[in-house]
GROMACS .gro file of C-alpha atoms in nm:
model
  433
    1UNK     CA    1  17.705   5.926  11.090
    2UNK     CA    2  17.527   6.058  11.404
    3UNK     CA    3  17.221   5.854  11.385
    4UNK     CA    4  17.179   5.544  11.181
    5UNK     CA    5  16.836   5.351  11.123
    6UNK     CA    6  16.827   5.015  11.066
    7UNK     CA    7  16.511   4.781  10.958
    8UNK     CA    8  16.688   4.434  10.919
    9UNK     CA    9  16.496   4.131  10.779
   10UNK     CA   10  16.270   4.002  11.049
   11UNK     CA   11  16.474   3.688  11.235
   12UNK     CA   12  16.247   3.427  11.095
   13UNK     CA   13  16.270   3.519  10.744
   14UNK     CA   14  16.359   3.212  10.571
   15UNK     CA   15  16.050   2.996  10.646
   16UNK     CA   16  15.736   3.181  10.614
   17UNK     CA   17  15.396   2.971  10.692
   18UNK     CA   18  15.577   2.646  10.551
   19UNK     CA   19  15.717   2.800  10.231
   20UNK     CA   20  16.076   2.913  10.177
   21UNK     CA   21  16.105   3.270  10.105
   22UNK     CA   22  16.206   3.207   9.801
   23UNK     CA   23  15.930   3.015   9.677
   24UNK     CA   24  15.701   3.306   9.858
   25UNK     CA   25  15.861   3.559   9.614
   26UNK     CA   26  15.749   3.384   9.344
   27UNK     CA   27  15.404   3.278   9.388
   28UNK     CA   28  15.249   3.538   9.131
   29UNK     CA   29  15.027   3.807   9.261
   30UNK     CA   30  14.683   3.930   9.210
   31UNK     CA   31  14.758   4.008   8.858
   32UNK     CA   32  15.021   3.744   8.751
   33UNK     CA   33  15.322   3.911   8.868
   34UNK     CA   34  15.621   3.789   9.026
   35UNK     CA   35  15.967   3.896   9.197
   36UNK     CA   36  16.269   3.821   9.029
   37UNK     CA   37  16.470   3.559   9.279
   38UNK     CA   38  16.714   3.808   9.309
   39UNK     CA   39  16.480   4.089   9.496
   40UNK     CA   40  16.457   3.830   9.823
   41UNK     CA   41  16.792   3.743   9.847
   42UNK     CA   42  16.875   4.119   9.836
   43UNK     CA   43  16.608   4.208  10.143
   44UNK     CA   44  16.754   3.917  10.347
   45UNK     CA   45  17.013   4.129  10.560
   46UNK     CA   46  17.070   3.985  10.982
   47UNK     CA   47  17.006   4.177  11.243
   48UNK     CA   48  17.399   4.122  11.341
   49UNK     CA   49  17.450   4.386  11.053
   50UNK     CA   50  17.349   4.652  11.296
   51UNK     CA   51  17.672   4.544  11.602
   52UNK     CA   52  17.914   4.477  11.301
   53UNK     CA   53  17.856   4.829  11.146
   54UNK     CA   54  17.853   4.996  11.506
   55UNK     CA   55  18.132   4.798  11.619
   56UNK     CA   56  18.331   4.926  11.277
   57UNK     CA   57  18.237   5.296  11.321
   58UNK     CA   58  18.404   5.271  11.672
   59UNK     CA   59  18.701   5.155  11.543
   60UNK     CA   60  18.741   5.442  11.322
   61UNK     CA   61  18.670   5.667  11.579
   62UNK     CA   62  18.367   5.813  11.475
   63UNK     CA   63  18.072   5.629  11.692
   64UNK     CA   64  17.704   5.670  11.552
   65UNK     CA   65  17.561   5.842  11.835
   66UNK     CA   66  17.195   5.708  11.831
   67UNK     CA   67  16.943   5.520  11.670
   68UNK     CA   68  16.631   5.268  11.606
   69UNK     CA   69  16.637   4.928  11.472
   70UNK     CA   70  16.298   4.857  11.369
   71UNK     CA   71  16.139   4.492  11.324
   72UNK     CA   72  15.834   4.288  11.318
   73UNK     CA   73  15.673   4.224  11.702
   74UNK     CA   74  15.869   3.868  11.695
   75UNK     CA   75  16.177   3.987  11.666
   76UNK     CA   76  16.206   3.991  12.072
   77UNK     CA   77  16.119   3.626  12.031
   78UNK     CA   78  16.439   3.548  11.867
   79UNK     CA   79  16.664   3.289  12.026
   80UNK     CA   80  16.979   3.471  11.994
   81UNK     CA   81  16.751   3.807  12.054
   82UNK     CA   82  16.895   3.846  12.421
   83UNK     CA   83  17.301   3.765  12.316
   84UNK     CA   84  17.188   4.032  11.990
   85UNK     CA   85  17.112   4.333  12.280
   86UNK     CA   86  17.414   4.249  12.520
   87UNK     CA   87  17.559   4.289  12.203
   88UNK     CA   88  17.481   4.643  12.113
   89UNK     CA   89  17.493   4.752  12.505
   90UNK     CA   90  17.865   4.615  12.512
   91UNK     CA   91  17.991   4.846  12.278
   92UNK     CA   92  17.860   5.202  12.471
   93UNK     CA   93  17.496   5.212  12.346
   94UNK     CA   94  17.183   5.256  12.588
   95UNK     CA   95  16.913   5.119  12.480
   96UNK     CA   96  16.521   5.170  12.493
   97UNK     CA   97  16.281   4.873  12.355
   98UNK     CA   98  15.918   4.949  12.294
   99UNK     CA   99  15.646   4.882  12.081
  100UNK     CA  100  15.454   5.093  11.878
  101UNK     CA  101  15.160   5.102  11.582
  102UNK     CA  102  15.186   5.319  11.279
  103UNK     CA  103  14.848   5.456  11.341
  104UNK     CA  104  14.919   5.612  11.647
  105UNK     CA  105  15.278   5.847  11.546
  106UNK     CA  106  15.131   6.164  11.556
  107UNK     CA  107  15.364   6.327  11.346
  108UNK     CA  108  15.402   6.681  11.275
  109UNK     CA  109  15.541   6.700  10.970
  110UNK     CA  110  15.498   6.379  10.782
  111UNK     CA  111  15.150   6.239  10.690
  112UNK     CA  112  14.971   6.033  10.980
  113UNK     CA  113  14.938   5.682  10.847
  114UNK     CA  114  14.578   5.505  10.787
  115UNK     CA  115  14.677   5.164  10.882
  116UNK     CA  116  14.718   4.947  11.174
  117UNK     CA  117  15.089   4.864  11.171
  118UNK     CA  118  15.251   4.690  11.497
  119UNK     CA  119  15.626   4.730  11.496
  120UNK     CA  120  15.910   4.684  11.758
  121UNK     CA  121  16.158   4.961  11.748
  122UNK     CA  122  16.514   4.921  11.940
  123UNK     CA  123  16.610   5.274  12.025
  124UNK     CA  124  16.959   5.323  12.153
  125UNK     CA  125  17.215   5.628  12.242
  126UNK     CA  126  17.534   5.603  12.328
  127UNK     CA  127  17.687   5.663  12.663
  128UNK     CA  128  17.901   5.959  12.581
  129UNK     CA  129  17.579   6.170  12.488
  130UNK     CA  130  17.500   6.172  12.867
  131UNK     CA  131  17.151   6.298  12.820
  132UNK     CA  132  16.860   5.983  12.719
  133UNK     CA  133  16.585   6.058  12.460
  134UNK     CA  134  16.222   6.165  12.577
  135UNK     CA  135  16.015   5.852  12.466
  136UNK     CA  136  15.779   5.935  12.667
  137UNK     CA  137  15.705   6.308  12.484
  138UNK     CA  138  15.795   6.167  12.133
  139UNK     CA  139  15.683   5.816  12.130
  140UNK     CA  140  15.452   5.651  12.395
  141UNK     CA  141  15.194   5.909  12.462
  142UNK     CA  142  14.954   5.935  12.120
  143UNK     CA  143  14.643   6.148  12.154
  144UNK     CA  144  14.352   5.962  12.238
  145UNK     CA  145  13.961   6.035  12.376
  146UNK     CA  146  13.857   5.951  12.698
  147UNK     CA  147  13.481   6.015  12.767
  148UNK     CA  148  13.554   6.183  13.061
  149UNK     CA  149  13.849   6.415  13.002
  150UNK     CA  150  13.853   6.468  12.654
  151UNK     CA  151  14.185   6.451  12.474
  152UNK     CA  152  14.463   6.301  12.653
  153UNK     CA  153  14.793   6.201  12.634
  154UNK     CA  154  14.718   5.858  12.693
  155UNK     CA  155  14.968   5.586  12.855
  156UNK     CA  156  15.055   5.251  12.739
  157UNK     CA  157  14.901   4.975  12.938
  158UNK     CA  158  15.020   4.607  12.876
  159UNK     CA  159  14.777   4.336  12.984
  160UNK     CA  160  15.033   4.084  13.079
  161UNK     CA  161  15.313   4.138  13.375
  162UNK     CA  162  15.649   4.109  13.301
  163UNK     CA  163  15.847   4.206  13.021
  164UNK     CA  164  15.625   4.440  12.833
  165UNK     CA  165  15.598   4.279  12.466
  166UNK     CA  166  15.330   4.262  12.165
  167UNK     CA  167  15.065   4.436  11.974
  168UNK     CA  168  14.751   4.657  12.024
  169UNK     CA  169  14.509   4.541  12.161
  170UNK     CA  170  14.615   4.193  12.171
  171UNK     CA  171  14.910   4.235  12.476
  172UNK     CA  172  14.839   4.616  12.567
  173UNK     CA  173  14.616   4.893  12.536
  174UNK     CA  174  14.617   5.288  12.652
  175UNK     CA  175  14.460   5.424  12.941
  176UNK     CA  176  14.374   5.786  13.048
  177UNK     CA  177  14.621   5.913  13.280
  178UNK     CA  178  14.412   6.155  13.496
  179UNK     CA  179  14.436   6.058  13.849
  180UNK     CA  180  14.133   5.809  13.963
  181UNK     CA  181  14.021   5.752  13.580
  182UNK     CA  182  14.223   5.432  13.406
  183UNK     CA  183  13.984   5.442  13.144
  184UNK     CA  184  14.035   5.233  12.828
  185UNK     CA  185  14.126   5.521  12.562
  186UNK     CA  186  14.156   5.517  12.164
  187UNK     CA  187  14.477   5.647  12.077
  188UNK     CA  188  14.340   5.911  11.766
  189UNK     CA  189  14.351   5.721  11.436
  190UNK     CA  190  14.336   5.846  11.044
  191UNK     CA  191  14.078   5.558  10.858
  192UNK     CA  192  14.149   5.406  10.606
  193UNK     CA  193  13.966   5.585  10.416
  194UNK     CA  194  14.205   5.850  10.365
  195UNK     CA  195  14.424   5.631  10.172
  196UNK     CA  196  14.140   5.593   9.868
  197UNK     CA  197  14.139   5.718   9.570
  198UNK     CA  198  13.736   5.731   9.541
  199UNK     CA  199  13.758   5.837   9.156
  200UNK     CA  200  13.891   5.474   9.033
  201UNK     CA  201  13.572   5.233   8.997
  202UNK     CA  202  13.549   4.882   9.055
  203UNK     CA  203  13.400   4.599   8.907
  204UNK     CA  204  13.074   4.479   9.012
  205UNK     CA  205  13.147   4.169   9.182
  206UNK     CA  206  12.857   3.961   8.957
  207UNK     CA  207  13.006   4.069   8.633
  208UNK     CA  208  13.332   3.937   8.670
  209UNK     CA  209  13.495   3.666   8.446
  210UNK     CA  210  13.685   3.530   8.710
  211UNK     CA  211  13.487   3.489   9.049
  212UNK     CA  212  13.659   3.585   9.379
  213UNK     CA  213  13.757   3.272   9.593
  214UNK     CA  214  13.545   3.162   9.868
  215UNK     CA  215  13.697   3.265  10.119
  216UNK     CA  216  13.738   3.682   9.988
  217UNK     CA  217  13.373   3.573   9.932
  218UNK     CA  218  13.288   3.452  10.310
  219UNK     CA  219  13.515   3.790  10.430
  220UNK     CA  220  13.252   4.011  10.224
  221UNK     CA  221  12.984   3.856  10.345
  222UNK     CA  222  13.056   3.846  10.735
  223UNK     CA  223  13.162   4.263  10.641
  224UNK     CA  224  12.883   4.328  10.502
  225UNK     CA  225  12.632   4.184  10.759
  226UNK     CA  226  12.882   4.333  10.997
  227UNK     CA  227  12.954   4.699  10.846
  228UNK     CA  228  12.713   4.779  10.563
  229UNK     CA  229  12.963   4.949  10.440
  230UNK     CA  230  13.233   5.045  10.242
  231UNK     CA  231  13.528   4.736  10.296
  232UNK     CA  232  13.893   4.697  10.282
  233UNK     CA  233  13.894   4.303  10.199
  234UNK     CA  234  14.181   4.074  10.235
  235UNK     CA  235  14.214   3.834   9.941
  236UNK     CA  236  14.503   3.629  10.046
  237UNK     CA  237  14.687   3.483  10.401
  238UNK     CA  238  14.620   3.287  10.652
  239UNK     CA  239  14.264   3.218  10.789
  240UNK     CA  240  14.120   3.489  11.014
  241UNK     CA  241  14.176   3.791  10.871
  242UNK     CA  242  13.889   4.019  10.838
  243UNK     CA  243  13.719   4.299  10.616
  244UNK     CA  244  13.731   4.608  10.781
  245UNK     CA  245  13.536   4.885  10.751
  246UNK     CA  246  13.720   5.165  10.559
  247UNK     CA  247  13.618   5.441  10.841
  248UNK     CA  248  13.915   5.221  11.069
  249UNK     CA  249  14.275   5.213  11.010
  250UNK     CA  250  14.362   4.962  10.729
  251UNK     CA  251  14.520   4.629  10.791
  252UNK     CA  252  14.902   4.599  10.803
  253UNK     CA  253  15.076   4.625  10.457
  254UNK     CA  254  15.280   4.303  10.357
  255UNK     CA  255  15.485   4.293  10.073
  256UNK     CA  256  15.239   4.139   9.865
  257UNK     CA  257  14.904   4.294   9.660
  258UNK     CA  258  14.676   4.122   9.887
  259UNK     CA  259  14.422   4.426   9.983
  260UNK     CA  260  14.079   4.515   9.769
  261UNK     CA  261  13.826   4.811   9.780
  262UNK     CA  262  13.470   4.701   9.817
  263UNK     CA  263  13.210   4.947   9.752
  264UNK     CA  264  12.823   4.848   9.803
  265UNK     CA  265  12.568   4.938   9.583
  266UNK     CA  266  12.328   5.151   9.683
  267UNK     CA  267  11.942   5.145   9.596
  268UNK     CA  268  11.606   5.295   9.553
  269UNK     CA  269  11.308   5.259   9.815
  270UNK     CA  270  10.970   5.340   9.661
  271UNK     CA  271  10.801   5.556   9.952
  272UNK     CA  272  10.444   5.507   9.881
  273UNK     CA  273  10.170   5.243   9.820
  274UNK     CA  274  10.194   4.973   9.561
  275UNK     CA  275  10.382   4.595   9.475
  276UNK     CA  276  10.662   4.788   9.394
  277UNK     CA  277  10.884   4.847   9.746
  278UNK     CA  278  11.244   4.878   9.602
  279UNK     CA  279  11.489   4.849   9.292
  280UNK     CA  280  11.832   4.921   9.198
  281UNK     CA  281  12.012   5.229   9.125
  282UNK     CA  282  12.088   5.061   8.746
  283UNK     CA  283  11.715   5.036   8.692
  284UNK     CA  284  11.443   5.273   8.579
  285UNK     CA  285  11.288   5.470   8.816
  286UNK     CA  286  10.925   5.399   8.871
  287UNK     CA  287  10.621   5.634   8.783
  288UNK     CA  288  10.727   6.003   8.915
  289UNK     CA  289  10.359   6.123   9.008
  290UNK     CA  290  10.264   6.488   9.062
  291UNK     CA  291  10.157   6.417   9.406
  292UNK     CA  292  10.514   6.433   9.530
  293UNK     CA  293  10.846   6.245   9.581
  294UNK     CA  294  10.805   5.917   9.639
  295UNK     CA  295  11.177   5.768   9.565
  296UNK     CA  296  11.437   5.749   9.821
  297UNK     CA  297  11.805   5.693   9.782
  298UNK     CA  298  11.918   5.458  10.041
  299UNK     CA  299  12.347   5.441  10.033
  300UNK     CA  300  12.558   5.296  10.322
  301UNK     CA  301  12.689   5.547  10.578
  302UNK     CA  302  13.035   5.607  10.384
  303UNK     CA  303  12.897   5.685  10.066
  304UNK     CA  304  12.654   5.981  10.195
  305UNK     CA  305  12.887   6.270  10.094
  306UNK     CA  306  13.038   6.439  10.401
  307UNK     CA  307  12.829   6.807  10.545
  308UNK     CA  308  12.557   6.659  10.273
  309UNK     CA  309  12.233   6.844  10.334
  310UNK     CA  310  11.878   6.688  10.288
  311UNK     CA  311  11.615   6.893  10.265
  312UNK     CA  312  11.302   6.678  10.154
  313UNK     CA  313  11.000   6.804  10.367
  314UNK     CA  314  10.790   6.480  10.435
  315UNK     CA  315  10.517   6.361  10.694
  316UNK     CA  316  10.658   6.084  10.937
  317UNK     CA  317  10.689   5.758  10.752
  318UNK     CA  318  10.375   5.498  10.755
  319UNK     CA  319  10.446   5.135  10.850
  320UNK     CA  320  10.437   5.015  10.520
  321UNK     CA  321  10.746   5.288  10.405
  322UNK     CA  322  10.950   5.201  10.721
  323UNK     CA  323  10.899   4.798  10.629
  324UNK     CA  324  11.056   4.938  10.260
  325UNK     CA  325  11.317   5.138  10.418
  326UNK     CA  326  11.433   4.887  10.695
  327UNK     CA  327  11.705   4.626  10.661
  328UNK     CA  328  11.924   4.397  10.852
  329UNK     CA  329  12.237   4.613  10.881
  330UNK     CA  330  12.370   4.906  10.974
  331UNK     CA  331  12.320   5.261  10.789
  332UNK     CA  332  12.283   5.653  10.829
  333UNK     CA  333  12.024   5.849  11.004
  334UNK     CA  334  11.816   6.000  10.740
  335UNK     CA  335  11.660   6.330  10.889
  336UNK     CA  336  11.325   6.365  10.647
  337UNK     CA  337  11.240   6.721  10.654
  338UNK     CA  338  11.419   7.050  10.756
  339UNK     CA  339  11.751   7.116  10.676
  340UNK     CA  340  11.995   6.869  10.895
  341UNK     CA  341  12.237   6.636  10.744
  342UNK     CA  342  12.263   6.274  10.670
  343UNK     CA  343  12.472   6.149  10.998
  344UNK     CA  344  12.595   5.741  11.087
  345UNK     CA  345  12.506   5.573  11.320
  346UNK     CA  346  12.860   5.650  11.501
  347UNK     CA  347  12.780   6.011  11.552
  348UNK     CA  348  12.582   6.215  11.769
  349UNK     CA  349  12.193   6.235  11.709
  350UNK     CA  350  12.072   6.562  11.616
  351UNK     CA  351  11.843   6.800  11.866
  352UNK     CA  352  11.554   6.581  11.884
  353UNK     CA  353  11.229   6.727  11.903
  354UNK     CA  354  10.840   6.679  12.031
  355UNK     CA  355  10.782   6.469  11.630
  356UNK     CA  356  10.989   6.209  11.495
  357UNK     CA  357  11.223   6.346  11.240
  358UNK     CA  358  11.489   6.090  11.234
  359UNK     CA  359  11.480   5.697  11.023
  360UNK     CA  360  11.707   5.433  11.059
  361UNK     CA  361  11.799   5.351  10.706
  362UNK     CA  362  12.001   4.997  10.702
  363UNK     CA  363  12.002   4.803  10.371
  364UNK     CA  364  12.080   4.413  10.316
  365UNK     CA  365  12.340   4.434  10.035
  366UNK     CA  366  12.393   4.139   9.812
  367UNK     CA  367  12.751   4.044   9.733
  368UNK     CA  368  12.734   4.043   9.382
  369UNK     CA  369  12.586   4.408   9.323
  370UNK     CA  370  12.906   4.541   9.515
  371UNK     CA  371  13.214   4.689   9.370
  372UNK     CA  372  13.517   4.574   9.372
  373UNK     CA  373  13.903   4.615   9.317
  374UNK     CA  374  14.255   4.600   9.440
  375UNK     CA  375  14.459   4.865   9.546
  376UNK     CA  376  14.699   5.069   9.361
  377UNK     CA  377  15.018   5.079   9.457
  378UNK     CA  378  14.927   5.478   9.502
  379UNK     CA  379  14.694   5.407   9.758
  380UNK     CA  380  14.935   5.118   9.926
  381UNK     CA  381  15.185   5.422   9.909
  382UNK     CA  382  14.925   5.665  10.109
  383UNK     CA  383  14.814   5.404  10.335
  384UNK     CA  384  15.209   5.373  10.424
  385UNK     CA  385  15.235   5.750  10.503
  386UNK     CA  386  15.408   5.880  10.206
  387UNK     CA  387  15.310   6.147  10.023
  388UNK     CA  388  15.108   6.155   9.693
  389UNK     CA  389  15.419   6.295   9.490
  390UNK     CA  390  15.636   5.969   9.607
  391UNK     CA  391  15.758   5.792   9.328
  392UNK     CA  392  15.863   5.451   9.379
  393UNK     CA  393  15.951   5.220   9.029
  394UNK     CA  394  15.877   4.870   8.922
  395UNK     CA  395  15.609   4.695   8.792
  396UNK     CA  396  15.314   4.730   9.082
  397UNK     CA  397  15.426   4.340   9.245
  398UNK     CA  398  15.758   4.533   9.291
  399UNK     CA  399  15.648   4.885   9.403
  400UNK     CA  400  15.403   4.689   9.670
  401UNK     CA  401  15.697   4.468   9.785
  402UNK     CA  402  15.912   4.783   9.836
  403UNK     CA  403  15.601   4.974  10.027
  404UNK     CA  404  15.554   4.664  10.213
  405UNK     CA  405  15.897   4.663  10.329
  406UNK     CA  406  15.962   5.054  10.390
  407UNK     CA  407  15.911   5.209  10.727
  408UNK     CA  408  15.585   5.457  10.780
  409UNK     CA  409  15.780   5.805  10.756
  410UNK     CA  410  15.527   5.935  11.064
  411UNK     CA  411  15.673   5.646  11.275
  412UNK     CA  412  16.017   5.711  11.156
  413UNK     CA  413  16.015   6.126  11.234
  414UNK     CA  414  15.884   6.076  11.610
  415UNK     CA  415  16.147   5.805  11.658
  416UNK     CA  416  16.418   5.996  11.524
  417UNK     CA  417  16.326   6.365  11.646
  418UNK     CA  418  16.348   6.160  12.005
  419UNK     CA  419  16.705   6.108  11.929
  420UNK     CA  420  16.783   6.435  11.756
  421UNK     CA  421  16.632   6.610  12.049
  422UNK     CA  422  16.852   6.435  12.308
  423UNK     CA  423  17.186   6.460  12.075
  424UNK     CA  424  17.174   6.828  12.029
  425UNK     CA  425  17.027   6.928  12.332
  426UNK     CA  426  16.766   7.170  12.150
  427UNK     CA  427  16.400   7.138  12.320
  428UNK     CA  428  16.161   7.038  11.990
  429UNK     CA  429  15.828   7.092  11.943
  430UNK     CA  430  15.628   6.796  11.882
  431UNK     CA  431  15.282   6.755  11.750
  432UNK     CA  432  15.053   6.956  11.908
  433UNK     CA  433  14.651   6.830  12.032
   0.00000   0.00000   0.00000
């Protein structure tokens, strides 16, 4: 075998937040499901797998000639992490230790994953190679935007001296590497987004049987007033996790179903006189007069279809139709005559010119007259950088355990075209801006 990759259990994997692991396995999912005891004990390989089967290869004289051992952040935290490296190094192998998230492997082949995923790789080579793999080309400078120079290949910056160690944003950041300019950069990222499957409804949140907890409840809410927007909601863990907005890279896949889709609902603003201001998009519409088009469809910024054209000619809005059309959160700019598209908020204004032609549309969304649903294991499976064709098997607790587990192929092809490069000598192209 010339190069051998190796994802061992993470170090602390038999206590996890109090509970054994395999109690975890079998507290039932978001629909009822459970692992069979067996599936855990199976996952639970050591990281001293990897010096034992290196060691072994030696001895019958055919040395693996490079590779990664990927982990969780915490795996440099290990007690016996330090005697673990010596380990490897003692039997020929240089190594190279960095950290890396999923979202920023700009792949050229594979698909570019939508999710925030912080992982430690161990990349190592041995001696006899006499030629060391090009992180920096392959692995630690993503495309990012600075304001100043455009894109960049940015460099990894961590916050805290010493051994570099941790996760974005938390220990380190990237910076733009023009000479004089240091500025704070955001590595280019797919959103979450990408990973949807925008045909399969939800449920409207009011009509279910079974409510939502409180606290998938409180994490709407505080998105909501946050985002106005579409949501990727965590429904399970530890306090402090967060809905996200689904135009960001999703949250780190675990192995369990833990992830729902929230859609909000949009609604109608009445643009004229009358008690009458606003009703929902389930409801009759009121009296369509002669005199001209008095309803508005108001939808959060994601659900305006992309390069969507609106071409309602209209006078500037009165004071009483900006009161209707004005809420407490975010939304798109609603151009309301010629032809210029629907934009967010997050985009560049269009030309502006000597009359107003541009409303703020934000709308307060209640929590009950929002969609909602888990993820598929289709979408986990997208999310995780495979492609749509990948098949895994199981019932969906199982398939999400396995994507859970599995390394993003995006992250996998830059590591390991870092080593193939260096092992055979051939100069390979890598993605380009």
């Amino acid at each position: 075998m010339d190069i051998l990759w190796a994802s061992p259990e993470c170090t602390n994997h038999s206590i996890a937040q109090g509970r054994k692991k395999a109690q975890e396995d079998q507290i039932p999912d978001w629909e009822g499901n459970v692992l069979p005891l067996e599936a855990g004990a199976r996952s639970r390989a050591t990281a001293w797998d990897v010096p034992r089967y290196l060691e072994e290869m030696i001895r019958r004289g055919k040395p693996v000639l490079g590779g990664v051992v990927e982990n969780v952040v915490d795996f440099a935290k290990w007690v016996l992490y330090p005697a673990w490296k010596r380990t490897v190094e003692s039997l020929g192998y240089i190594l190279h230790v960095a950290y890396l998230n999923s979202a920023h492997a700009h792949s050229k082949k594979s698909l570019w994953a939508p999710q925030s995923r912080d992982r430690m790789y161990v990349g190592f080579i041995h001696q006899s190679i006499g030629r060391l793999p090009n992180w920096e080309k392959w692995w630690l400078r993503p495309f990012a935007r600075c304001v100043q120079h455009g894109i960049v290949r940015a460099r990894q910056f961590f916050k805290k001296a010493g051994e570099p160690w941790g996760r974005y944003r938390a220990q380190y950041t990237y910076l733009c590497p023009e000479a004089g300019c240091a500025l704070v950069t955001e590595p280019v990222a797919l959103p979450a987004s990408e990973a949807i499957d925008w045909s399969l409804e939800g449920q409207r949140i009011g009509d279910r049987k079974r409510p939502l907890a409180a606290k998938t409840m409180a994490r709407i809410e505080d998105g909501l007033t946050r985002y106005a927007r579409p949501l990727m909601v965590p429904v399970e863990g530890r306090d402090g996790k967060e809905a996200r907005p689904v135009d960001e890279p999703g949250r780190t896949q675990t192995t369990r179903r833990e992830t729902g889709v929230l859609i909000p609902s949009g609604f109608i603003a009445e643009l004229r006189g009358g008690n009458s201001k606003h009703r929902d998009l389930k409801d009759p519409l009121a009296t369509v007069c002669a005199s001209g088009n008095h309803h508005g469809l108001v939808l959060p910024a994601m659900l305006v279809p992309s390069g969507g054209t609106w071409n309602e000619t209209a006078k500037p809005l009165t004071e009483p139709m900006r009161a209707r059309t004005t809420r407490e959160n975010e939304g798109p700019l609603i151009p309301y005559y010629g032809q210029s598209r629907t934009r967010t908020t997050g985009e560049p204004v269009g030309t502006l010119t000597t009359v107003d032609r541009y409303a703020l549309v934000q709308a307060q969304i209640e929590v009950e007259d929002c969609l909602f649903r888990m993820l598929q294991p289709s979408e986990i499976g997208r999310a995780m950088s495979f492609e749509p064709d990948h098949t895994v098997l199981g019932t969906k607790r199982e398939q999400t355990r396995m994507l859970g587990n599995a390394v993003t192929p995006n992250a996998a092809e830059v590591l390991v075209s870092a080593l193939t490069e260096a092992i055979t000598g051939e100069d390979l192209e890598p993605c380009a801006a």
